[in-house]
Coordinates of C-alpha atoms in Angstrom, one line a residue:
M1 CA 138.3 175.8 156.0
G2 CA 136.0 175.5 159.0
S3 CA 133.5 178.2 159.6
S4 CA 136.0 180.3 161.7
G5 CA 138.8 179.9 159.2
F6 CA 136.4 180.8 156.4
L7 CA 135.2 184.0 158.2
V8 CA 138.8 185.1 159.0
C9 CA 140.0 184.5 155.4
M10 CA 136.9 186.2 153.9
L11 CA 137.4 189.2 156.2
H12 CA 140.9 189.6 155.3
S13 CA 140.3 188.9 151.6
V14 CA 137.6 191.7 151.6
I15 CA 140.0 194.1 153.3
A16 CA 142.8 193.3 150.9
L17 CA 140.7 193.4 147.8
T18 CA 139.1 196.7 148.7
C19 CA 142.4 198.4 149.8
G20 CA 144.1 197.1 146.7
A21 CA 141.5 198.3 144.3
L22 CA 141.4 201.7 146.0
M23 CA 145.3 201.9 145.8
M24 CA 145.2 201.1 142.1
F25 CA 142.4 203.4 141.0
Y26 CA 142.3 206.2 143.6
T27 CA 145.9 206.5 144.6
N28 CA 145.8 210.2 145.4
E29 CA 142.6 210.0 147.4
V30 CA 143.8 207.0 149.5
T31 CA 147.1 208.8 150.2
V32 CA 145.1 211.9 151.3
F33 CA 142.7 209.8 153.4
G34 CA 145.5 207.9 155.1
H35 CA 148.0 210.6 155.7
G36 CA 146.3 213.9 155.4
I37 CA 146.6 216.6 152.7
E38 CA 149.9 218.1 153.8
V39 CA 151.8 214.8 153.9
A40 CA 150.1 213.5 150.8
T41 CA 151.5 216.5 148.8
K42 CA 154.9 215.8 150.1
L43 CA 154.7 212.1 149.1
K44 CA 153.6 213.0 145.5
G45 CA 157.0 214.1 144.5
S46 CA 158.3 217.3 143.1
T47 CA 158.7 216.7 139.4
S48 CA 156.3 215.1 136.9
H49 CA 158.7 212.1 136.5
D50 CA 158.8 211.6 140.2
Q51 CA 155.0 211.8 140.4
L52 CA 154.6 209.3 137.6
L53 CA 157.1 206.9 139.2
I54 CA 155.4 207.1 142.6
Q55 CA 151.9 206.6 141.2
T56 CA 153.1 203.6 139.2
S57 CA 154.7 202.2 142.4
E58 CA 151.5 202.8 144.3
S59 CA 149.4 201.1 141.6
F60 CA 151.7 198.1 141.5
S61 CA 151.4 197.9 145.4
G62 CA 147.7 198.0 145.0
L63 CA 147.8 195.2 142.4
L64 CA 149.9 193.1 144.7
L65 CA 147.4 193.7 147.6
F66 CA 144.5 192.8 145.3
A67 CA 146.3 189.6 144.3
I68 CA 146.8 188.8 148.0
G69 CA 143.1 189.3 148.6
F70 CA 142.3 186.9 145.8
L71 CA 144.7 184.4 147.3
L72 CA 142.9 184.7 150.7
F73 CA 139.6 184.3 149.0
M74 CA 140.9 180.9 147.4
A75 CA 142.4 179.8 150.7
A76 CA 139.1 180.3 152.5
F77 CA 137.6 177.3 150.6
V78 CA 140.4 174.8 151.5
K79 CA 139.2 172.1 153.9
D80 CA 142.6 170.7 155.2
R81 CA 143.1 171.5 158.8
E82 CA 147.0 171.3 158.6
F83 CA 147.0 173.7 155.7
Q84 CA 144.7 176.1 157.7
I85 CA 147.1 176.1 160.6
F86 CA 150.1 176.5 158.4
F87 CA 148.5 179.4 156.5
A88 CA 147.3 181.1 159.7
K89 CA 150.9 181.0 161.1
G90 CA 152.3 182.4 157.9
C91 CA 149.7 185.2 157.9
T92 CA 150.5 186.1 161.5
S93 CA 154.2 186.1 160.8
L94 CA 153.6 188.4 157.8
H95 CA 151.5 190.9 159.9
V96 CA 154.0 190.9 162.7
A97 CA 156.9 191.4 160.1
V98 CA 155.0 194.4 158.6
A99 CA 154.5 195.9 162.0
F100 CA 158.3 195.6 162.9
W101 CA 159.1 197.0 159.4
R102 CA 156.9 200.0 160.1
V103 CA 158.4 200.6 163.4
Y104 CA 162.0 200.3 162.1
F105 CA 161.7 202.2 158.8
E106 CA 158.8 204.5 159.0
Q107 CA 159.8 206.1 162.2
K108 CA 162.8 207.5 160.4
L109 CA 160.6 209.4 158.0
E110 CA 159.2 212.4 160.0
D111 CA 156.3 212.9 157.6
L112 CA 155.0 209.3 158.3
A113 CA 156.1 209.0 162.0
H114 CA 153.0 210.5 163.5
H115 CA 150.8 207.9 161.8
L116 CA 153.0 205.1 163.0
P117 CA 151.0 204.0 166.3
R118 CA 147.7 203.7 164.3
L119 CA 149.3 201.7 161.4
V120 CA 151.2 199.4 163.8
L121 CA 147.9 198.9 165.9
G122 CA 146.2 197.9 162.6
D123 CA 148.9 195.4 161.8
V124 CA 148.7 193.9 165.2
A125 CA 144.9 193.7 165.1
L126 CA 145.1 191.8 161.9
A127 CA 147.7 189.5 163.3
L128 CA 145.6 188.9 166.4
S129 CA 142.7 187.8 164.3
W130 CA 144.8 185.0 163.0
V131 CA 146.1 184.1 166.4
F132 CA 142.5 183.8 167.7
F133 CA 141.8 181.5 164.7
L134 CA 144.8 179.4 165.7
V135 CA 143.7 179.2 169.4
Y136 CA 140.2 178.2 168.3
S137 CA 141.4 175.6 165.9
W138 CA 143.8 174.1 168.5
R139 CA 141.0 174.0 171.1
E140 CA 138.8 172.4 168.5
K141 CA 141.5 169.8 167.6
Y142 CA 142.0 168.8 171.3
V143 CA 138.3 168.7 172.1
E144 CA 137.6 166.5 169.2
S145 CA 140.4 164.1 170.2
G146 CA 139.3 164.0 173.8
T147 CA 142.8 165.1 175.0
L148 CA 141.4 168.3 176.6
E149 CA 138.8 166.4 178.5
K150 CA 141.4 163.9 179.8
W151 CA 143.6 166.8 180.9
R152 CA 140.8 168.4 182.7
Q153 CA 139.8 165.2 184.5
G154 CA 143.4 164.6 185.6
T155 CA 143.7 168.2 186.9
H156 CA 140.6 167.9 188.8
Q157 CA 141.7 164.7 190.4
I158 CA 145.0 166.3 191.4
L159 CA 143.2 169.3 193.0
V160 CA 140.8 167.0 194.8
Y161 CA 143.7 164.9 196.2
C162 CA 145.7 168.0 197.3
F163 CA 142.6 169.5 199.0
L164 CA 141.8 166.2 200.8
N165 CA 145.3 165.7 202.0
S166 CA 146.0 169.2 203.2

């Protein structure tokens, strides 16, 4: 990827790898940090079987997030511009879908509802970083081909013509 794509991918990769590793090995601590002690105890489950099932589920979620971080790390080194744009669109769509999922499902859970704005804002911020990369790559593409300069010259000529004839 170009330098901007490399940086965005590496940033997201570090975030995903770190969060995934923490979710796998420090499940209880991450839950307490993210939701608070009161909500974390409610989310643990009431029986030992429930606790084991929830901890296993959290660990697998962390493993999935770690794998996504590794995938992002590998994608950071791809040099194809079309792949970069396709990948950025997919990541943006994924973050927006997660934000909608949080709004639709997590608001129904009263224990998680008060954390909803912070989590949705985080999802939107991650999506915006990919959008900024897309805007930068499109700008870079059109500057490189000269299309943007031709558009600016044409716009300038139209403005001068309108100003002189008014």
